[in-house]
Short mmCIF file of C-alpha atoms and ligand atoms in Angstrom, two decimals:
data_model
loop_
_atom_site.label_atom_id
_atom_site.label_comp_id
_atom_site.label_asym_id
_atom_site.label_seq_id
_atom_site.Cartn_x
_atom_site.Cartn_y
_atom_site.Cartn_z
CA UNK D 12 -4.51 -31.05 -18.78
CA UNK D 13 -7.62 -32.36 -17.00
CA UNK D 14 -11.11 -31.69 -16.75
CA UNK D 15 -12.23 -32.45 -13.62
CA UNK D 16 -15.85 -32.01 -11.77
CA UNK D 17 -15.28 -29.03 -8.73
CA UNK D 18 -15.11 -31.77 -5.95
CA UNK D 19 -18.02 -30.48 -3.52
CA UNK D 20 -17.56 -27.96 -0.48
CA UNK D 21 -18.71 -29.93 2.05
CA UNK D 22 -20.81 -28.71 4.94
CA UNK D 23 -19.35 -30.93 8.10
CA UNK D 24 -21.43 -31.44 11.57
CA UNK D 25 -19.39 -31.80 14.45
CA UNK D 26 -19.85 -31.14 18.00
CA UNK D 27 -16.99 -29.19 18.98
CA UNK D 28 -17.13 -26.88 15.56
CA UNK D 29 -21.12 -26.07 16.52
CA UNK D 30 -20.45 -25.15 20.69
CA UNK D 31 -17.85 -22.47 19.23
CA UNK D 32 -20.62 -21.08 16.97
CA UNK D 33 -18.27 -21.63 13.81
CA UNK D 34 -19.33 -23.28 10.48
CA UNK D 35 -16.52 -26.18 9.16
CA UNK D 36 -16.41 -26.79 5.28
CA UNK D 37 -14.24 -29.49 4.13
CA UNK D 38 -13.17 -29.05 0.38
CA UNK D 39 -13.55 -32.41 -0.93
CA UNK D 40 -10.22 -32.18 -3.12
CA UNK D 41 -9.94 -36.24 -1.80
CA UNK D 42 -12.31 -36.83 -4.80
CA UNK D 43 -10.07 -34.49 -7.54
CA UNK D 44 -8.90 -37.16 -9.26
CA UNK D 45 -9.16 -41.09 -8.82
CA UNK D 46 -5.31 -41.71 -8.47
CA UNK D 47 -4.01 -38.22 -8.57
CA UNK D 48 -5.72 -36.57 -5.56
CA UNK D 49 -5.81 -33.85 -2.59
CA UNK D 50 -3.19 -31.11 -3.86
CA UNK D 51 -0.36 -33.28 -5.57
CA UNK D 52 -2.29 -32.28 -8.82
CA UNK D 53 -2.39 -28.78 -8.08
CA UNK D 54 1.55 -28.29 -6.84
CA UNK D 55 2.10 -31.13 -9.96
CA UNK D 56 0.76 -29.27 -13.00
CA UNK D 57 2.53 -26.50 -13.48
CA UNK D 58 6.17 -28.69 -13.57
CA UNK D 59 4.46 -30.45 -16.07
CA UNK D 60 3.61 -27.24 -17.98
CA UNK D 61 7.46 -26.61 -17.74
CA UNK D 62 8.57 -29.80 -18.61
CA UNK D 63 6.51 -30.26 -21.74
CA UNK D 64 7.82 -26.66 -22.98
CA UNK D 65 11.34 -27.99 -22.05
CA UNK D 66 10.79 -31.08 -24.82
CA UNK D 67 11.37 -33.22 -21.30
CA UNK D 68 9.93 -37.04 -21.18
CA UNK D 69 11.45 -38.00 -18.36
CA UNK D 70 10.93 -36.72 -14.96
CA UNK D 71 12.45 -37.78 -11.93
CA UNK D 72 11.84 -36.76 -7.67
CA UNK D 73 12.14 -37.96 -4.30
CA UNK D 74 10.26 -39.13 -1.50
CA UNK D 75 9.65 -41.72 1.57
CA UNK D 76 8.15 -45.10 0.69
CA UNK D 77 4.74 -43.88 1.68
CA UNK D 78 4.98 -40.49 -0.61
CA UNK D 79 1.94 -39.20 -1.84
CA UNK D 80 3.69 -37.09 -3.94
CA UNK D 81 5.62 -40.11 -5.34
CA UNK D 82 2.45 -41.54 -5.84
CA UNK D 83 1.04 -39.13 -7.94
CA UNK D 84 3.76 -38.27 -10.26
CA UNK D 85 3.74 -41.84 -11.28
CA UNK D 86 -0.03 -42.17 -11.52
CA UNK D 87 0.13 -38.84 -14.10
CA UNK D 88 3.41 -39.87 -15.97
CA UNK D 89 1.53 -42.84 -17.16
CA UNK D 90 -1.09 -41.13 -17.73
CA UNK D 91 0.81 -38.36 -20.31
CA UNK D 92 3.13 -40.83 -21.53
CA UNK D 93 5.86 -39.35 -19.44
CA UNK D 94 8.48 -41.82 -17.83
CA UNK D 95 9.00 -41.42 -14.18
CA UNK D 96 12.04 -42.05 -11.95
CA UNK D 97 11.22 -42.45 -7.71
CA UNK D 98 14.34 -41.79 -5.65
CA UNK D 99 13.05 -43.37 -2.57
CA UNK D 100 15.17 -42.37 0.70
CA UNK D 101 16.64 -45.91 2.31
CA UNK D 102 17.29 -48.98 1.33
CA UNK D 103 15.15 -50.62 -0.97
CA UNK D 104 12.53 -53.44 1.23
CA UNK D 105 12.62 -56.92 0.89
CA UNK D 106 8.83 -55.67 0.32
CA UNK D 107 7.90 -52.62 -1.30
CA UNK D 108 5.16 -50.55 0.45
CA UNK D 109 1.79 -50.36 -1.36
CA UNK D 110 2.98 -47.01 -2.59
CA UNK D 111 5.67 -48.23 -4.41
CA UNK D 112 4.21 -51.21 -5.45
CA UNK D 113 1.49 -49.11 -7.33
CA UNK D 114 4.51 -46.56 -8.76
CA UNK D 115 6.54 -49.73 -10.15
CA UNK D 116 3.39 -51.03 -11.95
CA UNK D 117 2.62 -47.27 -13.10
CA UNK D 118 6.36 -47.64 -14.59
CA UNK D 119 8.29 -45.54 -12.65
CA UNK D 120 11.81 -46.73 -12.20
CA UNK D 121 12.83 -46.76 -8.41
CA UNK D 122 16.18 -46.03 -7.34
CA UNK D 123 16.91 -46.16 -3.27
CA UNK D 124 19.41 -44.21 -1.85
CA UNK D 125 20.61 -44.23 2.04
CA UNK D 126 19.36 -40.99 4.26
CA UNK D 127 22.61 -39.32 4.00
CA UNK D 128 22.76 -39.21 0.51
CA UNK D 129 18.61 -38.31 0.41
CA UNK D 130 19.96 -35.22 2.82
CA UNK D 131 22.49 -34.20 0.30
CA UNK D 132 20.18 -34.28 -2.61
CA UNK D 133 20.60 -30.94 -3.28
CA UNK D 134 24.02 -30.63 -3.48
CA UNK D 135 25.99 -30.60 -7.20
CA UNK D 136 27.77 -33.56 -6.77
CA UNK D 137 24.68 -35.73 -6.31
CA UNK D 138 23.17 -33.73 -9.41
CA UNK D 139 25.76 -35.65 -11.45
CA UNK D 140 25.35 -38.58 -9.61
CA UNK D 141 21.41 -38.48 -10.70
CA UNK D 142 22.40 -37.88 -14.57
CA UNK D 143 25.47 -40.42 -14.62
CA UNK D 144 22.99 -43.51 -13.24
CA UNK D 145 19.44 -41.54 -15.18
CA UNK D 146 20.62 -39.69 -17.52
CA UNK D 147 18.31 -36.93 -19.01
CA UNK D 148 15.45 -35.47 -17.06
CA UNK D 149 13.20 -32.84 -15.33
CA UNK D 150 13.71 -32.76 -11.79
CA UNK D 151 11.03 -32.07 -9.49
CA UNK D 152 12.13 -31.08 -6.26
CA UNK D 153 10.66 -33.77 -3.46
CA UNK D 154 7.18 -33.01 -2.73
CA UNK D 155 6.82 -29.75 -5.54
CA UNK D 156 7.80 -28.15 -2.59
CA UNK D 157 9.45 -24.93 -4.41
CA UNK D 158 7.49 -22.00 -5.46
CA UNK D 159 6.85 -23.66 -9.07
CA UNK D 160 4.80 -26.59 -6.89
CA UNK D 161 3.26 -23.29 -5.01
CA UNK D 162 2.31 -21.41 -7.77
CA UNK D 163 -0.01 -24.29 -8.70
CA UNK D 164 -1.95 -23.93 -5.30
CA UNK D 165 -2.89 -20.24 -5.96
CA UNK D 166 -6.14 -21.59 -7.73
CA UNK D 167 -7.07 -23.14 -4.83
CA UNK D 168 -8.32 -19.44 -4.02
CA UNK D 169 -10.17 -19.00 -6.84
CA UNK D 170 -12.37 -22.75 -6.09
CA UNK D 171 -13.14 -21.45 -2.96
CA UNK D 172 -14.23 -18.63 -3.65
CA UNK D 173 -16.30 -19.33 -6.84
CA UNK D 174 -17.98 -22.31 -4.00
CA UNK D 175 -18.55 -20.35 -1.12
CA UNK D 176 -20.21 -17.09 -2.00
CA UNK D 177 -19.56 -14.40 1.23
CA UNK D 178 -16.31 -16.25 1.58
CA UNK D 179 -14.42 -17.73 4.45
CA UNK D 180 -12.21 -16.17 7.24
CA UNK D 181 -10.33 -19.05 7.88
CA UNK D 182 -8.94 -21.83 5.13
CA UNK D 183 -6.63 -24.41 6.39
CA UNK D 184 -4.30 -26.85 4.88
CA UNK D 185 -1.93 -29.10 6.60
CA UNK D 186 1.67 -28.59 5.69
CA UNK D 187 4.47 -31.03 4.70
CA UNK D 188 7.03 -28.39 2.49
CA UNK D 189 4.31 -25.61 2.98
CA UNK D 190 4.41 -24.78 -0.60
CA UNK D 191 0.50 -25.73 -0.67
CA UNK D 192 0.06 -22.87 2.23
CA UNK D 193 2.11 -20.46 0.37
CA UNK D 194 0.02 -20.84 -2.83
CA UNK D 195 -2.62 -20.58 -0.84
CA UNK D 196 -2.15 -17.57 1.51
CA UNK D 197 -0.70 -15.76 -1.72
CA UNK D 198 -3.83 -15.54 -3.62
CA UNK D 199 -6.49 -15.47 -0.59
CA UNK D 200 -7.94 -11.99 -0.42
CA UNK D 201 -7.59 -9.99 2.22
CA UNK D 202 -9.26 -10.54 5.61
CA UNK D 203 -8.62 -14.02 5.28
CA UNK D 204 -6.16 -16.08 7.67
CA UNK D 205 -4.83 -19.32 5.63
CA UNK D 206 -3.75 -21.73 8.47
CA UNK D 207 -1.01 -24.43 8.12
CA UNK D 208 -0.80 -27.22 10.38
CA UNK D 209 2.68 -28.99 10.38
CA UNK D 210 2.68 -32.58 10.26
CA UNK D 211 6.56 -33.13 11.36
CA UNK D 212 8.06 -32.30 14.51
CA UNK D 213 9.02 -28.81 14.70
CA UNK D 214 7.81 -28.09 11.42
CA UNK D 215 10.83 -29.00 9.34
CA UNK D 216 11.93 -31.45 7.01
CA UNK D 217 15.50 -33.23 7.34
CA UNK D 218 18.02 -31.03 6.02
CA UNK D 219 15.69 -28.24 4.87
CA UNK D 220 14.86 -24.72 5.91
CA UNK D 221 12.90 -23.62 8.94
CA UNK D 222 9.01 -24.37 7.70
CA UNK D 223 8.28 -20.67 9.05
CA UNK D 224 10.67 -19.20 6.78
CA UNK D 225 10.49 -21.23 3.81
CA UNK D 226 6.46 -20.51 3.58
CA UNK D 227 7.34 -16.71 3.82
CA UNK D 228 10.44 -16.99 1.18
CA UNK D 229 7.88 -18.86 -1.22
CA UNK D 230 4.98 -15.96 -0.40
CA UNK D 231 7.39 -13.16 -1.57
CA UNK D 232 8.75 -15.21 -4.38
CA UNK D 233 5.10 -15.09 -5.23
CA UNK D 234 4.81 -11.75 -4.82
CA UNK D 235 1.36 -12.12 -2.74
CA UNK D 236 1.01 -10.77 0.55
CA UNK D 237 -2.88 -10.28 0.27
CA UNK D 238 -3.90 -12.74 3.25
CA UNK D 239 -2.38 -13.32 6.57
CA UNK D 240 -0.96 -16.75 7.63
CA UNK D 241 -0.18 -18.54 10.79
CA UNK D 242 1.60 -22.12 11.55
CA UNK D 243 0.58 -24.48 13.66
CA UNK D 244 3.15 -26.48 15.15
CA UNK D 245 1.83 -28.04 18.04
CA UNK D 246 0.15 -30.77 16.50
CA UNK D 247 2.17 -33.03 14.70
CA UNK D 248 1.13 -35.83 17.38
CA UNK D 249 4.56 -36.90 18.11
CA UNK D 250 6.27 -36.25 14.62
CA UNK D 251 5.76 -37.66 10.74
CA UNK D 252 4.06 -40.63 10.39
CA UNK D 253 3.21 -40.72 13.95
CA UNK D 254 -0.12 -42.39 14.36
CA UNK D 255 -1.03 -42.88 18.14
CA UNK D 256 -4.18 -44.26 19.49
CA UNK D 257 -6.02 -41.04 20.69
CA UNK D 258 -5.01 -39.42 16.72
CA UNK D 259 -6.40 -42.98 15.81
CA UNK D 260 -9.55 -42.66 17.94
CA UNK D 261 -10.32 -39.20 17.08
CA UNK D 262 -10.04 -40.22 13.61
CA UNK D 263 -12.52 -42.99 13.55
CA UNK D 264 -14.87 -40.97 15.41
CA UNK D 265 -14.97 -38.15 12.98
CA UNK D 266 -15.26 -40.68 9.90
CA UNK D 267 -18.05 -42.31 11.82
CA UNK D 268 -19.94 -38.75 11.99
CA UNK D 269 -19.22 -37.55 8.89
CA UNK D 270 -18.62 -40.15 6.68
CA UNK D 271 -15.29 -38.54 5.25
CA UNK D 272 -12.25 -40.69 5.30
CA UNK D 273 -9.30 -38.85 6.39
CA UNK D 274 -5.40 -39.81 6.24
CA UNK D 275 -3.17 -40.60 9.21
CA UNK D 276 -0.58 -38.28 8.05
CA UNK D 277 -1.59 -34.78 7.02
CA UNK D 278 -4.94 -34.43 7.14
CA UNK D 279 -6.75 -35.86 10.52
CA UNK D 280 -3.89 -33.38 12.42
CA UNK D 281 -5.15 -30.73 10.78
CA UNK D 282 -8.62 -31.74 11.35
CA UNK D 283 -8.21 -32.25 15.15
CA UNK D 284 -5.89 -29.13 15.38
CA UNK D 285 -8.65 -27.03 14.45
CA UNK D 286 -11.24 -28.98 16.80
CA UNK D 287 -8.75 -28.18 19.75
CA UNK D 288 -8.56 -24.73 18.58
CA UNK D 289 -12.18 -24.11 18.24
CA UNK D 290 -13.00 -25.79 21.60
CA UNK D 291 -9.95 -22.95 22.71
CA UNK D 292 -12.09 -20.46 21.20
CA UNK D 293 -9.76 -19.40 18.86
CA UNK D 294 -12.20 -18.27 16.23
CA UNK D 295 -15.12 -15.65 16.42
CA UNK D 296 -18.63 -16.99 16.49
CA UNK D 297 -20.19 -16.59 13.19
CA UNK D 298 -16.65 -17.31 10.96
CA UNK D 299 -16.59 -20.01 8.50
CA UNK D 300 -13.90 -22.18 8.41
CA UNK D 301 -12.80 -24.13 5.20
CA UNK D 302 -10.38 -26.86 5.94
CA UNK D 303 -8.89 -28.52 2.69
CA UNK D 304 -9.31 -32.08 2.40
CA UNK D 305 -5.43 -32.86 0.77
CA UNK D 306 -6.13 -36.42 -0.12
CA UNK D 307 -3.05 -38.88 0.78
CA UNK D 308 -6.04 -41.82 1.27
CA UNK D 309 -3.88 -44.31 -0.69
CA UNK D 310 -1.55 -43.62 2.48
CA UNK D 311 -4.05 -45.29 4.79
CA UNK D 312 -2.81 -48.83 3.75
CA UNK D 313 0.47 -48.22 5.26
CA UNK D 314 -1.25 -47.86 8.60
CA UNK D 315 -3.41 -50.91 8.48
CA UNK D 316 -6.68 -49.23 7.14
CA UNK D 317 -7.83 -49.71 4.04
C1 PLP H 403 1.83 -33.68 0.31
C2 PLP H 403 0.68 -33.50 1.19
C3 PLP H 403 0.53 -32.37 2.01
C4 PLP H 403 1.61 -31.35 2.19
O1 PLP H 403 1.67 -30.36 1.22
P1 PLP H 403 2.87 -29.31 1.27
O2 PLP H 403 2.62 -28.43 0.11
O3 PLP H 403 4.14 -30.11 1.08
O4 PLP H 403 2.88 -28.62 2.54
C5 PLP H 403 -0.63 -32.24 2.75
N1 PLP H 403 -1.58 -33.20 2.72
C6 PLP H 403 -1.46 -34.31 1.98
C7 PLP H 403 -2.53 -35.34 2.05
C8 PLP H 403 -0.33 -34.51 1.20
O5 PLP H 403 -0.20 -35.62 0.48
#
Protein backbone atom coordinates (compact mmCIF):
# COMPACT_ATOMS: atom_id res chain seq x y z
CA UNK A 1 0.00 0.00 0.00
CA UNK A 2 3.09 1.97 1.04
CA UNK A 3 6.62 1.96 0.57
CA UNK A 4 8.18 3.13 3.36
CA UNK A 5 12.11 3.48 4.43
CA UNK A 6 12.74 0.68 7.63
CA UNK A 7 12.61 3.54 10.28
CA UNK A 8 16.14 2.98 12.09
CA UNK A 9 16.78 0.65 15.25
CA UNK A 10 18.02 2.97 17.41
CA UNK A 11 20.85 2.36 19.84
CA UNK A 12 19.65 4.51 23.15
CA UNK A 13 22.25 5.64 26.09
CA UNK A 14 20.79 5.83 29.31
CA UNK A 15 22.07 5.53 32.71
CA UNK A 16 19.89 3.18 34.34
CA UNK A 17 19.78 0.69 31.05
CA UNK A 18 23.96 0.68 31.18
CA UNK A 19 24.32 -0.04 35.42
CA UNK A 20 22.05 -3.24 34.64
CA UNK A 21 24.52 -4.28 31.90
CA UNK A 22 21.53 -4.39 29.28
CA UNK A 23 21.56 -2.83 25.74
CA UNK A 24 18.05 -0.58 24.94
CA UNK A 25 17.05 -0.28 21.15
CA UNK A 26 14.22 1.89 20.39
CA UNK A 27 12.53 1.00 16.97
CA UNK A 28 11.99 4.26 15.49
CA UNK A 29 8.40 3.28 14.06
CA UNK A 30 7.62 7.30 15.27
CA UNK A 31 9.18 8.09 11.82
CA UNK A 32 6.93 5.19 9.69
CA UNK A 33 4.95 7.48 8.16
CA UNK A 34 4.55 11.41 8.41
CA UNK A 35 0.80 11.36 9.53
CA UNK A 36 0.20 7.70 9.83
CA UNK A 37 2.75 6.60 12.46
CA UNK A 38 3.95 4.17 15.45
CA UNK A 39 1.70 0.92 14.85
CA UNK A 40 -1.78 2.41 13.70
CA UNK A 41 -0.38 1.53 10.15
CA UNK A 42 0.53 -1.82 10.97
CA UNK A 43 -2.92 -2.92 13.04
CA UNK A 44 -4.61 -0.46 10.00
CA UNK A 45 -3.58 -2.27 6.82
CA UNK A 46 -4.85 -5.33 6.82
CA UNK A 47 -8.78 -3.84 7.41
CA UNK A 48 -7.97 -1.99 4.55
CA UNK A 49 -6.92 -5.14 2.61
CA UNK A 50 -10.46 -6.42 3.68
CA UNK A 51 -12.30 -3.55 2.95
CA UNK A 52 -11.04 -2.97 -0.55
CA UNK A 53 -11.86 -6.82 -1.36
CA UNK A 54 -15.32 -6.08 0.24
CA UNK A 55 -15.93 -3.16 -2.70
CA UNK A 56 -16.18 -0.90 0.79
CA UNK A 57 -15.50 3.11 0.48
CA UNK A 58 -16.58 4.00 3.52
CA UNK A 59 -15.16 3.09 6.78
CA UNK A 60 -16.22 4.07 10.02
CA UNK A 61 -14.59 3.49 14.09
CA UNK A 62 -14.43 4.86 17.40
CA UNK A 63 -12.29 6.55 19.70
CA UNK A 64 -11.58 9.42 22.48
CA UNK A 65 -10.95 12.95 21.19
CA UNK A 66 -7.25 12.44 21.48
CA UNK A 67 -7.29 8.90 19.41
CA UNK A 68 -4.37 8.09 17.62
CA UNK A 69 -6.07 5.55 16.01
CA UNK A 70 -8.78 8.06 14.95
CA UNK A 71 -6.11 10.00 13.74
CA UNK A 72 -4.71 7.73 11.47
CA UNK A 73 -7.63 6.23 9.81
CA UNK A 74 -8.49 9.66 8.68
CA UNK A 75 -4.98 10.64 7.64
CA UNK A 76 -5.01 7.16 5.27
CA UNK A 77 -8.73 7.45 4.10
CA UNK A 78 -7.73 10.61 2.44
CA UNK A 79 -5.00 9.35 1.40
CA UNK A 80 -6.81 6.10 -0.63
CA UNK A 81 -9.76 8.02 -1.42
CA UNK A 82 -11.68 6.23 1.24
CA UNK A 83 -14.35 8.31 3.27
CA UNK A 84 -14.04 8.10 6.97
CA UNK A 85 -16.64 8.33 9.76
CA UNK A 86 -15.08 9.18 13.72
CA UNK A 87 -17.54 8.13 16.41
CA UNK A 88 -15.99 10.14 19.10
CA UNK A 89 -17.19 9.02 22.77
CA UNK A 90 -18.95 12.34 24.53
CA UNK A 91 -20.35 15.17 23.60
CA UNK A 92 -19.07 16.99 20.85
CA UNK A 93 -16.64 20.39 22.35
CA UNK A 94 -17.47 23.76 21.91
CA UNK A 95 -13.69 23.17 20.61
CA UNK A 96 -12.54 20.22 18.93
CA UNK A 97 -9.16 18.82 20.14
CA UNK A 98 -6.25 19.10 17.67
CA UNK A 99 -7.00 15.51 16.83
CA UNK A 100 -10.18 16.09 15.58
CA UNK A 101 -9.55 19.20 14.15
CA UNK A 102 -6.92 17.49 11.82
CA UNK A 103 -9.63 14.34 11.14
CA UNK A 104 -12.45 16.99 10.10
CA UNK A 105 -10.03 18.69 7.63
CA UNK A 106 -8.81 15.05 6.48
CA UNK A 107 -12.77 14.64 5.80
CA UNK A 108 -13.84 12.38 8.17
CA UNK A 109 -17.36 12.94 9.31
CA UNK A 110 -17.59 13.08 13.23
CA UNK A 111 -20.46 11.83 15.00
CA UNK A 112 -20.37 12.13 19.12
CA UNK A 113 -22.11 9.88 21.10
CA UNK A 114 -22.50 9.96 25.16
CA UNK A 115 -20.24 7.17 27.18
CA UNK A 116 -23.09 4.93 27.67
CA UNK A 117 -23.91 4.55 24.29
CA UNK A 118 -19.77 4.40 23.35
CA UNK A 119 -20.01 1.29 26.10
CA UNK A 120 -22.74 -0.34 24.20
CA UNK A 121 -21.12 -0.06 20.87
CA UNK A 122 -21.02 -3.46 20.42
CA UNK A 123 -24.29 -4.39 20.95
CA UNK A 124 -26.92 -5.05 17.73
CA UNK A 125 -29.11 -2.44 18.43
CA UNK A 126 -26.46 0.28 18.15
CA UNK A 127 -25.25 -1.63 14.87
CA UNK A 128 -28.51 -0.37 13.36
CA UNK A 129 -28.31 2.72 14.97
CA UNK A 130 -24.72 3.24 13.08
CA UNK A 131 -26.33 2.20 9.53
CA UNK A 132 -29.77 4.13 10.04
CA UNK A 133 -27.70 7.71 10.75
CA UNK A 134 -24.30 6.27 8.18
CA UNK A 135 -25.55 4.07 6.20
CA UNK A 136 -23.10 1.67 4.36
CA UNK A 137 -19.69 0.89 5.72
CA UNK A 138 -16.68 -1.16 7.03
CA UNK A 139 -16.44 -1.07 10.59
CA UNK A 140 -13.28 -1.10 12.30
CA UNK A 141 -13.51 -2.03 15.73
CA UNK A 142 -12.04 1.08 18.06
CA UNK A 143 -8.41 1.01 18.07
CA UNK A 144 -8.01 -2.33 15.35
CA UNK A 145 -8.05 -3.86 18.50
CA UNK A 146 -9.39 -7.45 17.18
CA UNK A 147 -7.16 -10.05 15.85
CA UNK A 148 -7.58 -8.58 12.13
CA UNK A 149 -5.73 -5.17 13.73
CA UNK A 150 -3.25 -7.99 15.36
CA UNK A 151 -2.52 -9.87 12.53
CA UNK A 152 -1.03 -6.70 11.03
CA UNK A 153 1.58 -6.46 13.96
CA UNK A 154 3.06 -9.96 13.24
CA UNK A 155 5.57 -8.18 10.78
CA UNK A 156 6.75 -6.28 13.36
CA UNK A 157 8.81 -9.63 14.02
CA UNK A 158 10.11 -9.93 10.90
CA UNK A 159 11.66 -5.80 11.03
CA UNK A 160 13.28 -6.71 13.98
CA UNK A 161 14.73 -9.34 13.17
CA UNK A 162 15.94 -8.51 9.59
CA UNK A 163 17.56 -5.08 11.91
CA UNK A 164 19.06 -6.69 14.67
CA UNK A 165 21.09 -9.66 13.58
CA UNK A 166 21.63 -12.17 16.97
CA UNK A 167 18.22 -10.92 17.93
CA UNK A 168 16.70 -9.59 21.07
CA UNK A 169 15.43 -11.31 24.33
CA UNK A 170 13.19 -8.77 25.24
CA UNK A 171 10.78 -6.50 22.75
CA UNK A 172 8.33 -4.29 24.38
CA UNK A 173 5.32 -2.42 23.31
CA UNK A 174 2.95 -0.51 25.40
CA UNK A 175 -0.59 -1.72 25.29
CA UNK A 176 -3.94 0.10 24.82
CA UNK A 177 -6.34 -3.12 23.29
CA UNK A 178 -3.10 -5.32 23.30
CA UNK A 179 -3.76 -6.41 19.85
CA UNK A 180 -0.19 -4.79 18.93
CA UNK A 181 1.35 -7.30 21.77
CA UNK A 182 -0.52 -10.17 20.47
CA UNK A 183 0.77 -9.66 16.89
CA UNK A 184 3.75 -9.30 18.29
CA UNK A 185 4.35 -12.16 20.79
CA UNK A 186 2.65 -14.43 18.00
CA UNK A 187 5.32 -14.22 15.49
CA UNK A 188 8.49 -13.60 17.89
CA UNK A 189 10.59 -16.74 17.88
CA UNK A 190 11.16 -18.57 20.60
CA UNK A 191 13.34 -17.48 23.54
CA UNK A 192 11.99 -14.21 23.23
CA UNK A 193 9.71 -12.45 26.02
CA UNK A 194 7.42 -9.66 24.18
CA UNK A 195 6.48 -7.28 27.11
CA UNK A 196 3.26 -5.14 27.25
CA UNK A 197 2.99 -2.29 29.40
CA UNK A 198 -0.70 -1.17 30.07
CA UNK A 199 -1.41 2.35 29.83
CA UNK A 200 -5.02 2.27 31.70
CA UNK A 201 -5.68 1.42 35.12
CA UNK A 202 -5.89 -2.16 35.63
CA UNK A 203 -5.25 -2.89 32.19
CA UNK A 204 -8.74 -2.69 30.76
CA UNK A 205 -10.73 -0.66 28.64
CA UNK A 206 -14.44 0.47 29.64
CA UNK A 207 -16.70 -2.23 28.97
CA UNK A 208 -14.16 -4.64 27.45
CA UNK A 209 -12.48 -7.86 28.41
CA UNK A 210 -9.78 -8.37 30.99
CA UNK A 211 -6.44 -7.03 28.94
CA UNK A 212 -4.76 -10.43 30.24
CA UNK A 213 -7.24 -12.47 28.57
CA UNK A 214 -8.04 -10.66 25.56
CA UNK A 215 -4.08 -10.66 24.52
CA UNK A 216 -4.15 -14.53 25.07
CA UNK A 217 -7.71 -15.01 23.13
CA UNK A 218 -6.08 -12.89 20.19
CA UNK A 219 -2.58 -15.15 20.48
CA UNK A 220 -4.60 -18.42 19.94
CA UNK A 221 -6.86 -16.86 17.40
CA UNK A 222 -3.50 -16.39 15.81
CA UNK A 223 -2.50 -19.57 16.27
CA UNK A 224 1.16 -18.44 17.57
CA UNK A 225 2.41 -19.46 20.75
CA UNK A 226 6.19 -19.27 19.68
CA UNK A 227 7.29 -16.46 22.29
CA UNK A 228 6.39 -15.91 25.83
CA UNK A 229 4.58 -12.73 27.04
CA UNK A 230 4.12 -10.88 30.24
CA UNK A 231 1.88 -7.62 31.22
CA UNK A 232 2.84 -4.97 33.00
CA UNK A 233 0.28 -3.37 34.92
CA UNK A 234 1.83 -1.39 37.42
CA UNK A 235 2.61 1.48 35.46
CA UNK A 236 -0.11 3.21 34.05
CA UNK A 237 0.89 6.34 36.35
CA UNK A 238 -2.47 6.82 37.74
CA UNK A 239 -4.68 5.62 34.72
CA UNK A 240 -5.23 6.82 30.77
CA UNK A 241 -4.23 10.01 29.96
CA UNK A 242 -2.73 10.51 33.27
CA UNK A 243 0.24 12.78 32.91
CA UNK A 244 1.78 13.70 36.39
CA UNK A 245 4.81 15.71 37.00
CA UNK A 246 7.44 12.97 37.90
CA UNK A 247 5.97 10.90 34.29
CA UNK A 248 6.45 14.58 32.98
CA UNK A 249 9.97 14.99 34.41
CA UNK A 250 11.20 11.67 33.53
CA UNK A 251 10.03 12.36 30.17
CA UNK A 252 11.88 15.52 29.49
CA UNK A 253 14.90 14.09 30.88
CA UNK A 254 15.05 11.17 28.59
CA UNK A 255 14.23 13.48 25.43
CA UNK A 256 16.98 15.71 26.66
CA UNK A 257 19.51 12.58 26.55
CA UNK A 258 18.43 11.04 23.72
CA UNK A 259 16.92 13.32 21.60
CA UNK A 260 13.74 11.04 20.95
CA UNK A 261 10.41 12.61 21.56
CA UNK A 262 8.15 10.36 23.31
CA UNK A 263 4.18 10.59 23.96
CA UNK A 264 2.48 11.18 27.30
CA UNK A 265 0.20 8.36 26.79
CA UNK A 266 1.63 5.03 25.69
CA UNK A 267 4.95 5.30 25.12
CA UNK A 268 7.09 7.27 27.99
CA UNK A 269 5.19 4.47 30.53
CA UNK A 270 6.57 1.97 28.75
CA UNK A 271 9.83 3.62 28.55
CA UNK A 272 10.10 4.33 32.33
CA UNK A 273 8.52 0.87 33.15
CA UNK A 274 11.38 -0.77 31.74
CA UNK A 275 13.97 1.78 33.42
CA UNK A 276 12.32 0.77 36.85
CA UNK A 277 12.56 -2.74 35.87
CA UNK A 278 16.09 -2.72 34.80
CA UNK A 279 17.23 -0.68 37.85
CA UNK A 280 15.05 -3.93 39.67
CA UNK A 281 17.29 -6.10 37.83
CA UNK A 282 14.78 -7.73 36.08
CA UNK A 283 16.81 -8.59 33.03
CA UNK A 284 20.16 -10.63 32.70
CA UNK A 285 23.29 -8.68 31.99
CA UNK A 286 24.21 -9.03 28.44
CA UNK A 287 20.23 -9.13 26.98
CA UNK A 288 19.16 -6.67 24.50
CA UNK A 289 16.14 -5.03 24.90
CA UNK A 290 14.07 -3.54 21.92
CA UNK A 291 11.37 -1.25 23.06
CA UNK A 292 8.98 -0.12 20.15
CA UNK A 293 8.64 3.42 19.65
CA UNK A 294 4.44 3.38 18.84
CA UNK A 295 4.26 6.93 17.70
CA UNK A 296 1.01 8.86 19.14
CA UNK A 297 3.43 12.31 18.89
CA UNK A 298 0.49 14.22 17.35
CA UNK A 299 -0.99 13.36 20.96
CA UNK A 300 1.55 15.61 22.63
CA UNK A 301 -0.52 18.79 21.75
CA UNK A 302 -3.25 17.72 23.94
CA UNK A 303 -0.86 17.92 26.85
CA UNK A 304 0.60 21.29 26.17
CA UNK A 305 3.80 20.13 24.24
CA UNK A 306 4.20 20.57 20.95
C1 LIG B 1 -2.79 2.84 19.90
C2 LIG B 1 -1.47 2.94 20.52
C3 LIG B 1 -0.95 1.92 21.33
C4 LIG B 1 -1.76 0.74 21.76
O1 LIG B 1 -1.81 -0.32 20.86
P1 LIG B 1 -2.76 -1.55 21.19
O2 LIG B 1 -2.58 -2.46 20.05
O3 LIG B 1 -4.17 -1.01 21.26
O4 LIG B 1 -2.39 -2.14 22.47
C5 LIG B 1 0.34 2.06 21.81
N1 LIG B 1 1.07 3.16 21.54
C6 LIG B 1 0.59 4.17 20.81
C7 LIG B 1 1.44 5.38 20.61
C8 LIG B 1 -0.69 4.11 20.28
O5 LIG B 1 -1.17 5.13 19.56
Amino acid sequence: MFKVDTPPLQPVDWPVFAAAGVELYIKRDDLLDSVCSGNKLYKLHRHLQLANAQGATRLLSFGGAYSNHLHALAALGRRLGLSTIGIVRGERPAQLSPTLLDAERWGMQLGFISRSDYRRKHTRAFGERLRAQWGEFYRVPEGAGDVIGARGCRAMAGAIAAQLPGGAEHVCVPCGTGATLAGLASALPAGVTAHGFAVLKGGNREGEADLQDSVAALIAQLGGTAAQWRLHRGFHAGGYARFPDRLRAFMAAFEARTGILLDPVYTVKMIRGLAWLAERGAFNRGERIVAIHTGGLQGRRGFGLD
